[in-house]
PDB file of C-alpha atoms in Angstrom:
ATOM      1  CA  THR A 213      39.494 223.560 193.344  1.00 45.00           C
ATOM      2  CA  ASP A 214      39.509 222.339 196.945  1.00 44.00           C
ATOM      3  CA  ASP A 215      39.986 218.762 195.740  1.00 48.00           C
ATOM      4  CA  ASP A 216      42.999 219.793 193.695  1.00 44.00           C
ATOM      5  CA  ASN A 217      44.486 221.461 196.747  1.00 42.00           C
ATOM      6  CA  ASP A 218      43.889 218.312 198.799  1.00 45.00           C
ATOM      7  CA  ASP A 219      45.650 216.224 196.182  1.00 46.00           C
ATOM      8  CA  ASN A 220      48.664 218.518 196.302  1.00 42.00           C
ATOM      9  CA  ASP A 221      48.802 218.123 200.079  1.00 46.00           C
ATOM     10  CA  ASP A 222      48.467 214.349 199.848  1.00 46.00           C
ATOM     11  CA  ASN A 223      51.380 214.206 197.446  1.00 44.00           C
ATOM     12  CA  HIS A 224      53.437 216.154 200.027  1.00 43.00           C
ATOM     13  CA  ASP A 225      55.009 218.330 197.361  1.00 41.00           C
ATOM     14  CA  ASP A 226      58.070 220.281 198.444  1.00 41.00           C
ATOM     15  CA  ASN A 227      56.209 223.514 197.700  1.00 37.00           C
ATOM     16  CA  THR A 228      53.855 222.879 200.650  1.00 44.00           C
ATOM     17  CA  ARG A 229      56.701 223.190 203.161  1.00 52.00           C
ATOM     18  CA  THR A 230      57.083 226.281 205.256  1.00 54.00           C
ATOM     19  CA  THR A 231      60.285 227.836 206.506  1.00 55.00           C
ATOM     20  CA  THR A 232      61.636 226.086 209.579  1.00 61.00           C
ATOM     21  CA  THR A 233      63.020 228.192 212.411  1.00 64.00           C
ATOM     22  CA  LEU A 234      65.871 226.358 214.103  1.00 62.00           C
ATOM     23  CA  PRO A 235      66.123 226.566 217.890  1.00 60.00           C
ATOM     24  CA  ARG A 236      68.780 228.731 219.493  1.00 67.00           C
ATOM     25  CA  ASN A 237      69.975 225.729 221.492  1.00 61.00           C
ATOM     26  CA  ASN A 238      69.869 222.087 220.409  1.00 61.00           C
ATOM     27  CA  LYS A 239      68.430 221.162 223.799  1.00 61.00           C
ATOM     28  CA  GLU A 240      65.156 222.668 222.583  1.00 61.00           C
ATOM     29  CA  TYR A 241      64.714 219.588 220.402  1.00 59.00           C
ATOM     30  CA  GLY A 242      64.044 217.601 223.563  1.00 60.00           C
ATOM     31  CA  LYS A 243      61.145 219.810 224.708  1.00 68.00           C
ATOM     32  CA  ARG A 244      57.514 219.214 223.803  1.00 65.00           C
ATOM     33  CA  GLU A 245      56.780 222.957 223.827  1.00 70.00           C
ATOM     34  CA  TYR A 246      59.293 223.526 221.028  1.00 71.00           C
ATOM     35  CA  TRP A 247      57.668 220.921 218.812  1.00 59.00           C
ATOM     36  CA  GLU A 248      54.126 222.132 219.439  1.00 75.00           C
ATOM     37  CA  GLU A 249      55.149 225.641 218.390  1.00 73.00           C
ATOM     38  CA  ARG A 250      57.120 224.426 215.389  1.00 73.00           C
ATOM     39  CA  PHE A 251      54.409 222.056 214.143  1.00 62.00           C
ATOM     40  CA  ALA A 252      51.798 224.797 214.399  1.00 69.00           C
ATOM     41  CA  THR A 253      53.258 226.331 211.215  1.00 73.00           C
ATOM     42  CA  GLU A 254      55.621 223.811 209.635  1.00 68.00           C
ATOM     43  CA  THR A 255      54.073 221.524 207.015  1.00 70.00           C
ATOM     44  CA  GLU A 256      56.837 219.003 206.396  1.00 74.00           C
ATOM     45  CA  PHE A 257      60.408 218.268 207.337  1.00 72.00           C
ATOM     46  CA  GLU A 258      62.388 215.139 206.523  1.00 81.00           C
ATOM     47  CA  TRP A 259      64.992 214.070 209.065  1.00 75.00           C
ATOM     48  CA  LEU A 260      68.169 212.196 208.070  1.00 80.00           C
ATOM     49  CA  VAL A 261      66.896 210.124 205.129  1.00 92.00           C
ATOM     50  CA  SER A 262      63.766 209.684 203.044  1.00 92.00           C
ATOM     51  CA  TYR A 263      61.905 206.417 202.554  1.00 95.00           C
ATOM     52  CA  SER A 264      63.461 206.003 199.097  1.00 93.00           C
ATOM     53  CA  ASP A 265      66.921 206.349 200.650  1.00 93.00           C
ATOM     54  CA  ILE A 266      66.384 203.559 203.164  1.00 95.00           C
ATOM     55  CA  ALA A 267      63.857 201.309 201.352  1.00 95.00           C
ATOM     56  CA  PRO A 268      66.464 198.945 199.838  1.00 94.00           C
ATOM     57  CA  GLN A 269      67.702 198.120 203.341  1.00 96.00           C
ATOM     58  CA  ILE A 270      64.463 197.874 205.328  1.00 96.00           C
ATOM     59  CA  THR A 271      61.894 196.288 203.007  1.00 95.00           C
ATOM     60  CA  ARG A 272      63.243 192.809 203.702  1.00 95.00           C
ATOM     61  CA  PHE A 273      62.067 193.236 207.306  1.00 97.00           C
ATOM     62  CA  LEU A 274      58.597 194.478 206.332  1.00 95.00           C
ATOM     63  CA  HIS A 275      57.276 191.540 204.291  1.00 90.00           C
ATOM     64  CA  PRO A 276      54.575 190.410 204.050  1.00 91.00           C
ATOM     65  CA  LYS A 277      52.959 193.785 203.521  1.00 91.00           C
ATOM     66  CA  LYS A 278      50.146 193.015 205.975  1.00 92.00           C
ATOM     67  CA  LYS A 279      52.559 193.335 208.903  1.00 96.00           C
ATOM     68  CA  LYS A 280      51.571 195.817 211.607  1.00 97.00           C
ATOM     69  CA  ILE A 281      54.050 198.707 211.765  1.00 98.00           C
ATOM     70  CA  LEU A 282      54.486 201.324 214.473  1.00 98.00           C
ATOM     71  CA  VAL A 283      56.351 204.565 213.686  1.00 97.00           C
ATOM     72  CA  VAL A 284      57.405 206.398 216.863  1.00 96.00           C
ATOM     73  CA  GLY A 285      58.032 210.136 216.896  1.00 92.00           C
ATOM     74  CA  CYS A 286      56.583 210.392 213.386  1.00 93.00           C
ATOM     75  CA  GLY A 287      56.595 214.205 213.163  1.00 90.00           C
ATOM     76  CA  ASN A 288      55.506 215.695 209.829  1.00 91.00           C
ATOM     77  CA  SER A 289      57.822 213.578 207.700  1.00 92.00           C
ATOM     78  CA  SER A 290      56.546 212.015 204.473  1.00 94.00           C
ATOM     79  CA  PHE A 291      58.161 208.724 205.526  1.00 96.00           C
ATOM     80  CA  SER A 292      54.941 207.013 206.676  1.00 96.00           C
ATOM     81  CA  ALA A 293      52.994 208.200 203.636  1.00 96.00           C
ATOM     82  CA  ASP A 294      55.687 206.869 201.307  1.00 97.00           C
ATOM     83  CA  LEU A 295      55.713 203.596 203.222  1.00 97.00           C
ATOM     84  CA  TYR A 296      51.923 203.393 202.861  1.00 97.00           C
ATOM     85  CA  ASP A 297      52.067 204.128 199.135  1.00 97.00           C
ATOM     86  CA  ALA A 298      54.581 201.300 198.762  1.00 97.00           C
ATOM     87  CA  GLY A 299      51.883 198.918 199.984  1.00 97.00           C
ATOM     88  CA  TYR A 300      52.528 198.755 203.738  1.00 97.00           C
ATOM     89  CA  THR A 301      49.144 200.037 204.856  1.00 97.00           C
ATOM     90  CA  CYS A 302      48.919 198.710 208.435  1.00 97.00           C
ATOM     91  CA  ILE A 303      50.755 201.671 209.966  1.00 98.00           C
ATOM     92  CA  THR A 304      50.211 203.365 213.329  1.00 98.00           C
ATOM     93  CA  ASN A 305      51.998 206.684 213.862  1.00 97.00           C
ATOM     94  CA  ILE A 306      52.598 208.275 217.253  1.00 96.00           C
ATOM     95  CA  ASP A 307      53.999 211.618 218.350  1.00 94.00           C
ATOM     96  CA  TYR A 308      53.586 213.566 221.578  1.00 89.00           C
ATOM     97  CA  SER A 309      52.717 216.750 219.685  1.00 92.00           C
ATOM     98  CA  ARG A 310      48.973 217.132 219.276  1.00 92.00           C
ATOM     99  CA  ASN A 311      49.511 219.795 216.620  1.00 93.00           C
ATOM    100  CA  VAL A 312      51.390 217.467 214.314  1.00 92.00           C
ATOM    101  CA  ILE A 313      49.114 214.464 214.860  1.00 95.00           C
ATOM    102  CA  ASP A 314      45.979 216.525 214.142  1.00 95.00           C
ATOM    103  CA  ALA A 315      47.597 218.000 211.007  1.00 93.00           C
ATOM    104  CA  MET A 316      48.862 214.645 209.707  1.00 94.00           C
ATOM    105  CA  ARG A 317      45.539 212.902 210.343  1.00 96.00           C
ATOM    106  CA  LYS A 318      43.683 215.608 208.441  1.00 95.00           C
ATOM    107  CA  ARG A 319      46.220 215.538 205.627  1.00 94.00           C
ATOM    108  CA  HIS A 320      46.117 211.780 205.015  1.00 96.00           C
ATOM    109  CA  GLU A 321      42.691 210.584 206.205  1.00 95.00           C
ATOM    110  CA  ARG A 322      41.120 210.668 202.723  1.00 96.00           C
ATOM    111  CA  THR A 323      43.816 209.110 200.561  1.00 96.00           C
ATOM    112  CA  ARG A 324      45.463 206.920 203.199  1.00 97.00           C
ATOM    113  CA  PRO A 325      42.496 205.932 205.367  1.00 97.00           C
ATOM    114  CA  LEU A 326      44.045 202.858 207.004  1.00 97.00           C
ATOM    115  CA  MET A 327      46.848 204.799 208.694  1.00 97.00           C
ATOM    116  CA  GLU A 328      46.330 205.656 212.353  1.00 97.00           C
ATOM    117  CA  TRP A 329      47.581 208.808 214.080  1.00 97.00           C
ATOM    118  CA  LEU A 330      47.787 208.902 217.878  1.00 96.00           C
ATOM    119  CA  VAL A 331      49.010 211.500 220.344  1.00 95.00           C
ATOM    120  CA  MET A 332      51.414 209.529 222.513  1.00 95.00           C
ATOM    121  CA  ASP A 333      54.772 209.733 224.245  1.00 92.00           C
ATOM    122  CA  MET A 334      57.112 207.039 222.928  1.00 92.00           C
ATOM    123  CA  THR A 335      58.564 206.662 226.437  1.00 91.00           C
ATOM    124  CA  ASP A 336      55.155 205.642 227.816  1.00 92.00           C
ATOM    125  CA  MET A 337      52.911 203.542 225.576  1.00 94.00           C
ATOM    126  CA  SER A 338      51.417 201.532 228.437  1.00 88.00           C
ATOM    127  CA  ALA A 339      47.884 202.922 228.171  1.00 85.00           C
ATOM    128  CA  ALA A 340      47.380 202.347 224.454  1.00 89.00           C
ATOM    129  CA  PHE A 341      49.017 199.175 223.190  1.00 95.00           C
ATOM    130  CA  ALA A 342      48.830 195.625 224.452  1.00 95.00           C
ATOM    131  CA  ASP A 343      51.939 193.461 224.658  1.00 95.00           C
ATOM    132  CA  GLU A 344      53.204 192.186 221.298  1.00 96.00           C
ATOM    133  CA  SER A 345      50.953 194.441 219.205  1.00 97.00           C
ATOM    134  CA  PHE A 346      53.350 195.156 216.315  1.00 97.00           C
ATOM    135  CA  ASP A 347      55.554 193.218 213.900  1.00 98.00           C
ATOM    136  CA  VAL A 348      57.885 196.159 213.257  1.00 98.00           C
ATOM    137  CA  VAL A 349      58.657 199.341 215.210  1.00 98.00           C
ATOM    138  CA  ILE A 350      60.487 202.109 213.324  1.00 98.00           C
ATOM    139  CA  ASP A 351      62.337 205.020 214.901  1.00 97.00           C
ATOM    140  CA  LYS A 352      63.745 207.575 212.467  1.00 95.00           C
ATOM    141  CA  ALA A 353      65.637 210.171 214.511  1.00 90.00           C
ATOM    142  CA  ALA A 354      63.154 210.070 217.419  1.00 92.00           C
ATOM    143  CA  MET A 355      65.700 208.937 220.013  1.00 93.00           C
ATOM    144  CA  ASP A 356      68.113 211.443 218.488  1.00 90.00           C
ATOM    145  CA  ALA A 357      65.839 214.217 219.815  1.00 87.00           C
ATOM    146  CA  LEU A 358      66.265 212.859 223.336  1.00 88.00           C
ATOM    147  CA  MET A 359      70.031 212.937 222.858  1.00 84.00           C
ATOM    148  CA  THR A 360      70.106 216.719 222.636  1.00 78.00           C
ATOM    149  CA  GLN A 361      69.975 216.666 226.448  1.00 72.00           C
ATOM    150  CA  GLU A 362      72.776 214.089 226.663  1.00 68.00           C
ATOM    151  CA  GLY A 363      75.698 216.373 227.511  1.00 74.00           C
ATOM    152  CA  ASP A 364      78.993 214.477 227.594  1.00 81.00           C
ATOM    153  CA  VAL A 365      78.687 211.436 225.284  1.00 81.00           C
ATOM    154  CA  TRP A 366      81.171 209.553 227.482  1.00 89.00           C
ATOM    155  CA  ASN A 367      79.226 210.337 230.648  1.00 87.00           C
ATOM    156  CA  PRO A 368      75.658 211.141 229.560  1.00 89.00           C
ATOM    157  CA  GLU A 369      73.027 212.780 231.712  1.00 87.00           C
ATOM    158  CA  GLN A 370      71.177 210.158 233.760  1.00 91.00           C
ATOM    159  CA  SER A 371      67.800 211.590 232.746  1.00 87.00           C
ATOM    160  CA  VAL A 372      68.611 210.822 229.095  1.00 89.00           C
ATOM    161  CA  VAL A 373      69.807 207.314 229.956  1.00 92.00           C
ATOM    162  CA  ASP A 374      66.569 206.685 231.847  1.00 92.00           C
ATOM    163  CA  SER A 375      64.351 208.094 229.080  1.00 91.00           C
ATOM    164  CA  CYS A 376      66.051 205.955 226.430  1.00 94.00           C
ATOM    165  CA  ARG A 377      65.882 202.864 228.641  1.00 95.00           C
ATOM    166  CA  THR A 378      62.154 203.413 229.197  1.00 94.00           C
ATOM    167  CA  MET A 379      61.638 203.988 225.484  1.00 95.00           C
ATOM    168  CA  CYS A 380      63.397 200.730 224.579  1.00 96.00           C
ATOM    169  CA  ARG A 381      61.465 198.817 227.223  1.00 96.00           C
ATOM    170  CA  HIS A 382      58.160 200.027 225.818  1.00 96.00           C
ATOM    171  CA  ILE A 383      59.194 199.310 222.239  1.00 97.00           C
ATOM    172  CA  SER A 384      60.238 195.786 223.175  1.00 97.00           C
ATOM    173  CA  ARG A 385      57.005 195.254 225.104  1.00 96.00           C
ATOM    174  CA  VAL A 386      54.768 196.164 222.145  1.00 97.00           C
ATOM    175  CA  LEU A 387      56.980 194.313 219.659  1.00 97.00           C
ATOM    176  CA  LYS A 388      56.012 190.748 218.810  1.00 97.00           C
ATOM    177  CA  LEU A 389      58.496 187.997 219.465  1.00 96.00           C
ATOM    178  CA  GLY A 390      60.434 187.577 216.252  1.00 96.00           C
ATOM    179  CA  GLY A 391      59.609 191.158 215.234  1.00 97.00           C
ATOM    180  CA  TYR A 392      62.063 193.934 214.371  1.00 98.00           C
ATOM    181  CA  HIS A 393      62.899 197.308 215.813  1.00 98.00           C
ATOM    182  CA  LEU A 394      64.469 199.383 213.007  1.00 98.00           C
ATOM    183  CA  HIS A 395      66.327 202.388 214.349  1.00 97.00           C
ATOM    184  CA  ILE A 396      67.630 205.078 211.959  1.00 96.00           C
ATOM    185  CA  SER A 397      70.137 207.579 213.323  1.00 95.00           C
ATOM    186  CA  PHE A 398      73.235 209.666 212.668  1.00 90.00           C
ATOM    187  CA  ALA A 399      74.673 208.463 216.003  1.00 91.00           C
ATOM    188  CA  GLN A 400      77.891 206.453 215.904  1.00 92.00           C
ATOM    189  CA  PRO A 401      77.462 202.761 216.809  1.00 94.00           C
ATOM    190  CA  HIS A 402      80.006 202.955 219.636  1.00 93.00           C
ATOM    191  CA  PHE A 403      77.718 205.378 221.486  1.00 93.00           C
ATOM    192  CA  ARG A 404      74.223 204.370 220.327  1.00 94.00           C
ATOM    193  CA  LYS A 405      74.590 200.669 221.081  1.00 95.00           C
ATOM    194  CA  LYS A 406      74.993 201.474 224.780  1.00 95.00           C
ATOM    195  CA  TYR A 407      71.417 202.742 224.746  1.00 95.00           C
ATOM    196  CA  LEU A 408      69.983 200.056 222.468  1.00 97.00           C
ATOM    197  CA  LEU A 409      71.582 197.267 224.506  1.00 96.00           C
ATOM    198  CA  GLY A 410      70.886 198.828 227.912  1.00 94.00           C
ATOM    199  CA  LEU A 411      74.583 199.061 228.799  1.00 93.00           C
ATOM    200  CA  HIS A 412      74.470 202.384 230.643  1.00 91.00           C
ATOM    201  CA  PRO A 413      74.073 202.069 234.444  1.00 88.00           C
ATOM    202  CA  PRO A 414      70.458 202.558 235.573  1.00 85.00           C
ATOM    203  CA  SER A 415      69.348 205.132 238.104  1.00 80.00           C
ATOM    204  CA  LEU A 416      69.531 204.272 241.789  1.00 69.00           C
ATOM    205  CA  GLY A 417      66.497 202.196 242.602  1.00 56.00           C
ATOM    206  CA  CYS A 418      65.886 201.376 238.927  1.00 58.00           C
ATOM    207  CA  SER A 419      67.035 197.876 238.104  1.00 54.00           C
ATOM    208  CA  SER A 420      68.184 197.009 234.599  1.00 51.00           C
ATOM    209  CA  SER A 421      67.127 193.419 235.201  1.00 47.00           C
ATOM    210  CA  SER A 422      64.378 192.115 232.963  1.00 43.00           C
ATOM    211  CA  THR A 423      62.897 189.956 235.765  1.00 40.00           C
ATOM    212  CA  ASN A 424      60.066 192.254 236.853  1.00 42.00           C
ATOM    213  CA  PHE A 425      59.469 194.009 233.541  1.00 45.00           C
ATOM    214  CA  TRP A 426      59.110 190.798 231.557  1.00 44.00           C
ATOM    215  CA  GLU A 427      57.229 188.548 233.987  1.00 41.00           C
ATOM    216  CA  SER A 428      54.582 187.720 231.366  1.00 40.00           C
ATOM    217  CA  VAL A 429      56.909 187.336 228.373  1.00 41.00           C
ATOM    218  CA  GLN A 430      57.240 183.833 226.971  1.00 40.00           C
ATOM    219  CA  ASP A 431      60.164 182.626 224.902  1.00 42.00           C
ATOM    220  CA  LEU A 432      59.751 181.919 221.192  1.00 43.00           C
ATOM    221  CA  LYS A 433      61.481 179.507 218.892  1.00 45.00           C
ATOM    222  CA  ILE A 434      62.170 181.434 215.715  1.00 46.00           C
ATOM    223  CA  ASP A 435      62.311 179.652 212.380  1.00 48.00           C
ATOM    224  CA  GLU A 436      65.547 181.045 210.932  1.00 47.00           C
ATOM    225  CA  GLN A 437      64.492 180.028 207.417  1.00 47.00           C
ATOM    226  CA  GLN A 438      61.569 182.450 207.638  1.00 49.00           C
ATOM    227  CA  GLN A 439      63.726 185.399 208.662  1.00 53.00           C
ATOM    228  CA  PRO A 440      64.962 188.042 206.189  1.00 54.00           C
ATOM    229  CA  LYS A 441      68.554 187.737 205.083  1.00 53.00           C
ATOM    230  CA  ARG A 442      70.874 190.187 206.834  1.00 50.00           C
ATOM    231  CA  GLU A 443      73.811 191.866 205.181  1.00 48.00           C
ATOM    232  CA  GLU A 444      77.158 190.235 205.815  1.00 44.00           C
ATOM    233  CA  SER A 445      78.562 191.597 209.051  1.00 43.00           C
ATOM    234  CA  SER A 446      82.149 192.365 209.940  1.00 41.00           C
ATOM    235  CA  CYS A 447      81.303 192.328 213.652  1.00 49.00           C
ATOM    236  CA  SER A 448      79.632 189.696 215.820  1.00 60.00           C
ATOM    237  CA  LYS A 449      75.988 190.056 216.795  1.00 78.00           C
ATOM    238  CA  GLU A 450      75.260 191.279 220.302  1.00 92.00           C
ATOM    239  CA  TYR A 451      72.267 190.742 222.611  1.00 94.00           C
ATOM    240  CA  SER A 452      70.337 192.655 225.238  1.00 95.00           C
ATOM    241  CA  LYS A 453      69.056 190.556 228.121  1.00 93.00           C
ATOM    242  CA  GLU A 454      67.024 193.548 229.271  1.00 94.00           C
ATOM    243  CA  PHE A 455      65.217 194.294 226.010  1.00 96.00           C
ATOM    244  CA  LEU A 456      65.263 190.685 224.762  1.00 96.00           C
ATOM    245  CA  TRP A 457      66.571 191.560 221.321  1.00 97.00           C
ATOM    246  CA  ASP A 458      69.727 191.066 219.326  1.00 97.00           C
ATOM    247  CA  TYR A 459      71.609 193.969 217.813  1.00 97.00           C
ATOM    248  CA  GLU A 460      73.554 194.794 214.681  1.00 96.00           C
ATOM    249  CA  PHE A 461      73.900 197.775 212.390  1.00 95.00           C
ATOM    250  CA  GLU A 462      74.439 198.759 208.785  1.00 95.00           C
ATOM    251  CA  THR A 463      75.720 201.937 207.213  1.00 94.00           C
ATOM    252  CA  ILE A 464      72.851 203.451 205.229  1.00 93.00           C
ATOM    253  CA  GLY A 465      73.764 203.293 201.573  1.00 84.00           C
ATOM    254  CA  GLY A 466      77.033 201.626 202.487  1.00 66.00           C
ATOM    255  CA  GLY A 467      76.101 198.120 201.431  1.00 50.00           C
ATOM    256  CA  GLY A 468      76.660 196.399 204.719  1.00 49.00           C
ATOM    257  CA  ASN A 469      77.478 196.329 208.385  1.00 49.00           C
ATOM    258  CA  GLY A 470      80.469 197.462 210.372  1.00 48.00           C
ATOM    259  CA  ASP A 471      82.980 200.243 210.045  1.00 44.00           C
ATOM    260  CA  SER A 472      83.678 202.011 206.769  1.00 42.00           C
ATOM    261  CA  ASN A 473      85.687 204.952 205.490  1.00 42.00           C
ATOM    262  CA  ASN A 474      84.431 208.356 206.642  1.00 42.00           C
ATOM    263  CA  GLY A 475      81.915 206.558 208.858  1.00 42.00           C
ATOM    264  CA  CYS A 476      81.464 209.631 211.040  1.00 47.00           C
ATOM    265  CA  PHE A 477      79.574 211.269 208.171  1.00 66.00           C
ATOM    266  CA  HIS A 478      77.198 208.361 207.628  1.00 85.00           C
ATOM    267  CA  HIS A 479      73.726 207.581 208.881  1.00 92.00           C
ATOM    268  CA  PHE A 480      73.136 204.169 210.377  1.00 95.00           C
ATOM    269  CA  LEU A 481      70.413 201.543 210.402  1.00 96.00           C
ATOM    270  CA  TYR A 482      70.325 199.661 213.706  1.00 97.00           C
ATOM    271  CA  ILE A 483      68.499 196.333 213.525  1.00 97.00           C
ATOM    272  CA  MET A 484      67.105 194.655 216.614  1.00 97.00           C
ATOM    273  CA  GLN A 485      65.098 191.436 216.492  1.00 97.00           C
ATOM    274  CA  LYS A 486      63.144 190.431 219.587  1.00 97.00           C
ATOM    275  CA  ILE A 487      64.275 186.913 220.300  1.00 92.00           C
ATOM    276  CA  GLY A 488      62.980 186.047 223.747  1.00 80.00           C
ATOM    277  CA  ALA A 489      64.553 185.591 227.170  1.00 69.00           C
ATOM    278  CA  ALA A 490      66.141 182.171 226.691  1.00 60.00           C
ATOM    279  CA  ALA A 491      67.876 183.125 223.451  1.00 60.00           C
ATOM    280  CA  ALA A 492      69.116 186.421 224.857  1.00 51.00           C
ATOM    281  CA  ALA A 493      70.630 184.614 227.820  1.00 55.00           C
ATOM    282  CA  THR A 494      72.827 182.391 225.650  1.00 56.00           C
TER     283      THR A 494
END
């Protein structure tokens, strides 16, 4: 019956997936046209890790379950649906592909009615969300798509640096003080932290100072006893004065932070907590 078919879709069974055609050049991953064409036929694709893979490391940042969560660059992954089924129902998903947002909304609107699906560019969320709208912002391989235009990792293209800086600024703006940005990637910490901490030089005429961007942001005293326990770290925590968050990382499935054997083959969980201007300046 039609209802039975709907249930199969809602359970995102592997059999509902279609064959994915990979681009001839990885730079295609950074183009909206590629994704619109791909999502017109592809039902589901899971990037990097599934929710079950990462759940043991991120759930401590998601409690209580009423927290408001934003998933950027959601694509057609089952990640948000699995997160919802685990009890985290206050989820907003954004992607700049209208094809995928329309398909995901239709797929989940009956069985997961509280989830929102919005067509939006993660590098410009100014028109949709007020400041400090979300407790948690999750990026699973979304920034990685921007990196396909990076070129030389030691001297990246300025357009990529600027896009990632704008993305981080918008994420920090919509993130509540004390909230977490959870960033899942295959990128090595040595390279990714330069983007997440705003360490790359800005474009000419584009200041990396937080003075103008954060004129309305107020500092927050965070009760450390109310914060989730982090894994023991082998490296000191770092801070971004521009994005007003601290930074550390863990190897996914590795049981902790810092370097590990064969680290180049691992995926990483980057954890940023928005701590406010005064704390970031210390």
